mmCIF file of C-alpha atoms in Angstrom:
data_model
loop_
_atom_site.group_PDB
_atom_site.id
_atom_site.type_symbol
_atom_site.label_atom_id
_atom_site.label_comp_id
_atom_site.label_asym_id
_atom_site.label_seq_id
_atom_site.Cartn_x
_atom_site.Cartn_y
_atom_site.Cartn_z
ATOM 1 C CA GLU A 1 -14.656 26.533 21.893
ATOM 2 C CA PRO A 2 -10.921 27.305 21.671
ATOM 3 C CA VAL A 3 -8.575 24.787 23.305
ATOM 4 C CA ARG A 4 -5.504 26.088 25.080
ATOM 5 C CA ARG A 5 -2.232 25.636 23.181
ATOM 6 C CA MET A 6 -4.045 24.133 20.156
ATOM 7 C CA ALA A 7 -3.910 25.918 16.811
ATOM 8 C CA THR A 8 -7.283 26.932 15.395
ATOM 9 C CA ALA A 9 -6.698 24.983 12.171
ATOM 10 C CA THR A 10 -5.899 21.819 14.149
ATOM 11 C CA LEU A 11 -9.032 22.183 16.250
ATOM 12 C CA GLU A 12 -11.196 22.765 13.179
ATOM 13 C CA LYS A 13 -9.816 19.599 11.542
ATOM 14 C CA LEU A 14 -10.483 17.518 14.665
ATOM 15 C CA VAL A 15 -14.023 18.873 14.992
ATOM 16 C CA ALA A 16 -14.749 18.079 11.341
ATOM 17 C CA GLN A 17 -13.277 14.591 11.728
ATOM 18 C CA ALA A 18 -15.372 13.934 14.835
ATOM 19 C CA ARG A 19 -18.530 15.192 13.113
ATOM 20 C CA LEU A 20 -18.014 12.816 10.180
ATOM 21 C CA GLN A 21 -17.302 9.819 12.395
ATOM 22 C CA HIS A 22 -20.248 10.546 14.664
ATOM 23 C CA ALA A 23 -22.619 10.782 11.680
ATOM 24 C CA ARG A 24 -21.208 7.511 10.345
ATOM 25 C CA LYS A 25 -22.578 5.600 13.360
ATOM 26 C CA GLU A 26 -26.027 5.750 11.800
ATOM 27 C CA GLY A 27 -25.335 6.816 8.231
ATOM 28 C CA ALA A 28 -23.433 6.079 5.046
ATOM 29 C CA PRO A 29 -19.721 6.747 4.485
ATOM 30 C CA SER A 30 -18.957 10.395 3.811
ATOM 31 C CA PHE A 31 -15.961 12.641 3.316
ATOM 32 C CA GLU A 32 -14.988 16.288 3.005
ATOM 33 C CA LEU A 33 -12.219 17.703 0.870
ATOM 34 C CA ARG A 34 -9.541 19.542 2.789
ATOM 35 C CA VAL A 35 -8.416 23.010 1.789
ATOM 36 C CA SER A 36 -5.828 22.653 -0.966
ATOM 37 C CA SER A 37 -2.234 23.045 0.196
ATOM 38 C CA PRO A 38 0.696 23.219 -2.255
ATOM 39 C CA GLY A 39 2.732 20.023 -2.290
ATOM 40 C CA LYS A 40 0.187 18.057 -0.282
ATOM 41 C CA GLY A 41 -2.924 15.964 -0.890
ATOM 42 C CA PHE A 42 -4.081 15.929 -4.500
ATOM 43 C CA ASP A 43 -0.951 17.817 -5.577
ATOM 44 C CA LEU A 44 0.835 14.475 -5.042
ATOM 45 C CA LEU A 45 -1.471 12.580 -7.422
ATOM 46 C CA PRO A 46 -0.196 12.401 -11.024
ATOM 47 C CA GLN A 47 -2.353 11.826 -14.062
ATOM 48 C CA PRO A 48 -2.825 8.133 -14.914
ATOM 49 C CA GLN A 49 -0.355 6.788 -17.466
ATOM 50 C CA SER A 50 -0.182 3.696 -19.632
ATOM 51 C CA GLY A 51 1.705 0.981 -17.780
ATOM 52 C CA ASP A 52 0.991 2.189 -14.237
ATOM 53 C CA VAL A 53 1.717 -0.469 -11.594
ATOM 54 C CA PHE A 54 0.037 -1.140 -8.239
ATOM 55 C CA TYR A 55 2.351 -2.643 -5.628
ATOM 56 C CA ASP A 56 1.982 -4.257 -2.203
ATOM 57 C CA ILE A 57 4.385 -6.227 0.016
ATOM 58 C CA GLU A 58 3.580 -8.920 2.568
ATOM 59 C CA GLY A 59 6.178 -9.187 5.341
ATOM 60 C CA ASP A 60 6.649 -11.437 8.380
ATOM 61 C CA PRO A 61 8.301 -9.707 11.360
ATOM 62 C CA TYR A 62 8.388 -13.000 13.307
ATOM 63 C CA TYR A 63 10.758 -14.696 10.871
ATOM 64 C CA GLU A 64 14.304 -14.462 12.258
ATOM 65 C CA GLY A 65 15.713 -11.213 10.880
ATOM 66 C CA GLY A 66 12.354 -10.426 9.256
ATOM 67 C CA LEU A 67 11.214 -11.605 5.828
ATOM 68 C CA GLU A 68 9.462 -9.841 2.954
ATOM 69 C CA TYR A 69 7.809 -12.981 1.668
ATOM 70 C CA LEU A 70 5.689 -11.619 -1.191
ATOM 71 C CA HIS A 71 6.028 -8.687 -3.588
ATOM 72 C CA GLY A 72 2.672 -8.339 -5.336
ATOM 73 C CA LEU A 73 2.147 -6.357 -8.546
ATOM 74 C CA TRP A 74 -1.044 -5.560 -10.454
ATOM 75 C CA ALA A 75 -0.723 -4.259 -14.001
ATOM 76 C CA ASP A 76 -2.772 -4.609 -17.186
ATOM 77 C CA GLY A 77 -5.423 -6.572 -15.293
ATOM 78 C CA ALA A 78 -2.990 -9.300 -14.268
ATOM 79 C CA PHE A 79 -1.228 -10.185 -10.999
ATOM 80 C CA THR A 80 2.481 -10.991 -10.681
ATOM 81 C CA GLY A 81 3.984 -12.212 -7.416
ATOM 82 C CA PHE A 82 7.578 -12.708 -6.296
ATOM 83 C CA TRP A 83 7.769 -15.090 -3.320
ATOM 84 C CA ALA A 84 10.527 -15.674 -0.775
ATOM 85 C CA HIS A 85 10.556 -18.243 2.017
ATOM 86 C CA ASP A 86 14.106 -17.646 3.305
ATOM 87 C CA HIS A 87 16.702 -14.895 3.067
ATOM 88 C CA ALA A 88 18.394 -16.305 -0.035
ATOM 89 C CA GLN A 89 15.041 -16.304 -1.805
ATOM 90 C CA GLU A 90 14.349 -12.812 -0.428
ATOM 91 C CA ALA A 91 17.464 -11.519 -2.202
ATOM 92 C CA GLN A 92 16.458 -13.303 -5.420
ATOM 93 C CA ALA A 93 12.917 -11.930 -5.216
ATOM 94 C CA LEU A 94 14.332 -8.404 -4.892
ATOM 95 C CA SER A 95 16.516 -8.932 -7.959
ATOM 96 C CA ASP A 96 13.579 -10.355 -9.923
ATOM 97 C CA LEU A 97 11.330 -7.486 -8.829
ATOM 98 C CA PHE A 98 13.809 -4.866 -10.024
ATOM 99 C CA ALA A 99 14.253 -6.699 -13.322
ATOM 100 C CA TRP A 100 10.464 -6.589 -13.732
ATOM 101 C CA PHE A 101 10.410 -2.860 -12.928
ATOM 102 C CA ARG A 102 13.198 -2.194 -15.449
ATOM 103 C CA GLY A 103 11.299 -3.996 -18.176
ATOM 104 C CA ARG A 104 8.103 -2.203 -17.299
ATOM 105 C CA LEU A 105 9.639 1.261 -17.390
ATOM 106 C CA ALA A 106 11.446 0.496 -20.638
ATOM 107 C CA ALA A 107 8.085 -0.376 -22.190
ATOM 108 C CA PHE A 108 6.157 2.441 -20.465
ATOM 109 C CA PRO A 109 8.529 5.355 -19.732
ATOM 110 C CA GLN A 110 5.849 7.479 -18.017
ATOM 111 C CA ALA A 111 4.513 4.753 -15.703
ATOM 112 C CA ARG A 112 4.295 5.185 -11.937
ATOM 113 C CA ILE A 113 4.339 2.630 -9.108
ATOM 114 C CA TYR A 114 1.404 3.190 -6.744
ATOM 115 C CA HIS A 115 1.324 1.898 -3.172
ATOM 116 C CA TYR A 116 -0.445 2.747 0.084
ATOM 117 C CA ALA A 117 1.612 4.120 3.025
ATOM 118 C CA ALA A 118 5.372 4.076 3.430
ATOM 119 C CA TYR A 119 6.011 0.367 3.984
ATOM 120 C CA GLU A 120 6.898 -0.599 0.410
ATOM 121 C CA VAL A 121 9.539 2.094 -0.119
ATOM 122 C CA THR A 122 10.942 1.636 3.392
ATOM 123 C CA ALA A 123 11.226 -2.125 2.842
ATOM 124 C CA LEU A 124 12.954 -1.675 -0.518
ATOM 125 C CA LYS A 125 15.501 0.691 1.012
ATOM 126 C CA ARG A 126 16.193 -1.842 3.745
ATOM 127 C CA LEU A 127 16.474 -4.767 1.312
ATOM 128 C CA THR A 128 18.783 -2.978 -1.120
ATOM 129 C CA ALA A 129 21.089 -2.019 1.746
ATOM 130 C CA LYS A 130 20.937 -5.523 3.234
ATOM 131 C CA TYR A 131 21.787 -7.390 0.026
ATOM 132 C CA GLY A 132 23.612 -4.754 -2.026
ATOM 133 C CA ILE A 133 21.145 -5.314 -4.862
ATOM 134 C CA GLY A 134 19.691 -2.518 -6.984
ATOM 135 C CA GLU A 135 20.744 0.424 -4.825
ATOM 136 C CA ALA A 136 21.464 2.685 -7.797
ATOM 137 C CA PHE A 137 18.251 1.593 -9.529
ATOM 138 C CA LEU A 138 16.134 2.317 -6.441
ATOM 139 C CA ASP A 139 17.819 5.706 -6.107
ATOM 140 C CA ARG A 140 16.860 6.409 -9.711
ATOM 141 C CA LEU A 141 13.233 5.439 -9.054
ATOM 142 C CA LEU A 142 13.112 7.759 -6.059
ATOM 143 C CA ARG A 143 14.747 10.677 -7.901
ATOM 144 C CA GLU A 144 12.271 10.265 -10.769
ATOM 145 C CA HIS A 145 9.350 10.224 -8.294
ATOM 146 C CA ARG A 146 8.190 6.880 -9.660
ATOM 147 C CA PHE A 147 6.574 5.838 -6.379
ATOM 148 C CA VAL A 148 3.197 7.398 -5.536
ATOM 149 C CA ASP A 149 1.984 6.975 -1.948
ATOM 150 C CA LEU A 150 -1.802 7.188 -2.053
ATOM 151 C CA TYR A 151 -1.959 7.352 1.738
ATOM 152 C CA ALA A 152 -0.286 10.770 1.555
ATOM 153 C CA VAL A 153 -2.849 11.847 -1.038
ATOM 154 C CA VAL A 154 -5.735 10.684 1.152
ATOM 155 C CA ARG A 155 -4.474 12.204 4.397
ATOM 156 C CA GLY A 156 -3.590 15.513 2.781
ATOM 157 C CA GLY A 157 -6.634 15.718 0.524
ATOM 158 C CA LEU A 158 -9.699 14.734 2.511
ATOM 159 C CA LEU A 159 -11.315 13.902 5.839
ATOM 160 C CA ALA A 160 -13.170 10.588 5.934
ATOM 161 C CA SER A 161 -15.903 9.243 8.175
ATOM 162 C CA GLU A 162 -14.216 5.865 8.721
ATOM 163 C CA ARG A 163 -12.562 4.618 11.915
ATOM 164 C CA ASN A 164 -9.065 5.061 10.449
ATOM 165 C CA TYR A 165 -7.288 5.737 7.157
ATOM 166 C CA SER A 166 -6.161 2.220 6.300
ATOM 167 C CA ILE A 167 -6.844 1.152 2.730
ATOM 168 C CA LYS A 168 -9.389 -1.382 4.053
ATOM 169 C CA SER A 169 -11.320 1.443 5.724
ATOM 170 C CA MET A 170 -11.145 3.637 2.624
ATOM 171 C CA GLU A 171 -12.666 0.809 0.592
ATOM 172 C CA ALA A 172 -16.042 1.823 2.051
ATOM 173 C CA PHE A 173 -16.067 4.525 -0.646
ATOM 174 C CA TYR A 174 -15.289 2.429 -3.699
ATOM 175 C CA ARG A 175 -15.566 -1.361 -3.188
ATOM 176 C CA GLY A 176 -17.310 -2.308 0.052
ATOM 177 C CA LYS A 177 -16.485 -5.028 2.573
ATOM 178 C CA ARG A 178 -13.905 -7.679 1.745
ATOM 179 C CA GLU A 179 -14.573 -11.379 1.582
ATOM 180 C CA GLY A 180 -12.183 -14.308 2.028
ATOM 181 C CA ASP A 181 -10.223 -16.045 4.756
ATOM 182 C CA VAL A 182 -7.445 -13.421 4.899
ATOM 183 C CA THR A 183 -8.708 -9.842 5.042
ATOM 184 C CA THR A 184 -6.051 -7.879 6.986
ATOM 185 C CA SER A 185 -2.262 -7.512 6.951
ATOM 186 C CA GLY A 186 -2.129 -9.007 10.436
ATOM 187 C CA GLY A 187 -4.193 -11.930 9.234
ATOM 188 C CA SER A 188 -1.733 -12.420 6.377
ATOM 189 C CA VAL A 189 1.157 -12.733 8.841
ATOM 190 C CA VAL A 190 -0.785 -15.211 10.979
ATOM 191 C CA ALA A 191 -1.633 -17.230 7.863
ATOM 192 C CA TYR A 192 1.980 -17.224 6.704
ATOM 193 C CA GLU A 193 3.184 -18.442 10.096
ATOM 194 C CA GLU A 194 0.573 -21.205 9.858
ATOM 195 C CA TRP A 195 1.910 -22.160 6.427
ATOM 196 C CA ARG A 196 5.442 -22.329 7.845
ATOM 197 C CA ARG A 197 4.129 -24.738 10.494
ATOM 198 C CA THR A 198 1.980 -26.920 8.246
ATOM 199 C CA GLY A 199 3.285 -26.514 4.687
ATOM 200 C CA ASP A 200 -0.316 -26.351 3.444
ATOM 201 C CA ASP A 201 -0.079 -24.620 0.053
ATOM 202 C CA ALA A 202 -3.771 -23.728 0.189
ATOM 203 C CA ILE A 203 -2.760 -21.129 2.787
ATOM 204 C CA LEU A 204 -0.301 -19.552 0.352
ATOM 205 C CA GLU A 205 -3.098 -19.259 -2.186
ATOM 206 C CA GLU A 206 -5.227 -17.428 0.391
ATOM 207 C CA ILE A 207 -2.343 -15.013 1.032
ATOM 208 C CA ARG A 208 -1.781 -14.521 -2.699
ATOM 209 C CA ALA A 209 -5.473 -13.773 -3.204
ATOM 210 C CA TYR A 210 -5.422 -11.276 -0.325
ATOM 211 C CA ASN A 211 -2.361 -9.537 -1.742
ATOM 212 C CA GLU A 212 -3.931 -9.389 -5.194
ATOM 213 C CA VAL A 213 -7.014 -7.714 -3.743
ATOM 214 C CA ASP A 214 -4.746 -5.173 -1.999
ATOM 215 C CA CYS A 215 -3.082 -4.383 -5.328
ATOM 216 C CA VAL A 216 -6.407 -4.132 -7.201
ATOM 217 C CA SER A 217 -7.819 -1.995 -4.397
ATOM 218 C CA THR A 218 -4.866 0.364 -4.774
ATOM 219 C CA GLU A 219 -5.765 0.861 -8.427
ATOM 220 C CA GLU A 220 -9.429 1.386 -7.568
ATOM 221 C CA LEU A 221 -8.497 3.922 -4.885
ATOM 222 C CA ARG A 222 -6.289 5.797 -7.355
ATOM 223 C CA ASP A 223 -9.180 5.910 -9.827
ATOM 224 C CA TRP A 224 -11.633 7.026 -7.120
ATOM 225 C CA LEU A 225 -9.302 9.794 -5.979
#
């Protein structure tokens, strides 16, 4: 029935969401496409291009001043990572990342950089302002709409039966449950703090593997969408 001070469209979306999640308790994952709206959902999804890149950052908020300790990239079936374990290395990793992007776009002028949710772009804006590195280049990437946020496509394009709209939850539709010691972003932070305490490089390999899966999953989600 109508709910006071709630728009009909909002109520209909919530009812549909609840129906999908309730059915999921005993059934398979399911989704419904939302009514198309100009500038939202699938309107934000470009056609795949040669050279497309899939990007994910790992960051540690507990490091003094914060630290983006890994920029992960998946392209052409291969993973590239730029690590940083202090702020000097963080600045160098940013410079190296932008050099990689420049080379990539020179080779593939139509390529896009796919990510999931706003963290990557927000972090790059913060890092460029913090270190004075690549501000004009990042502005160019933004003006050219090089970054594609698949979270915006998902939230604007469909309703899903899963408990939330994280990329791990969306994987129910295209890759299934993850394996490995590190399976969440929070777990990555905990693992990184453990590496800082112990210096055990096996932990860094676990984090790298987790980040690579995030990048590959971003490509698989783009293809599924």
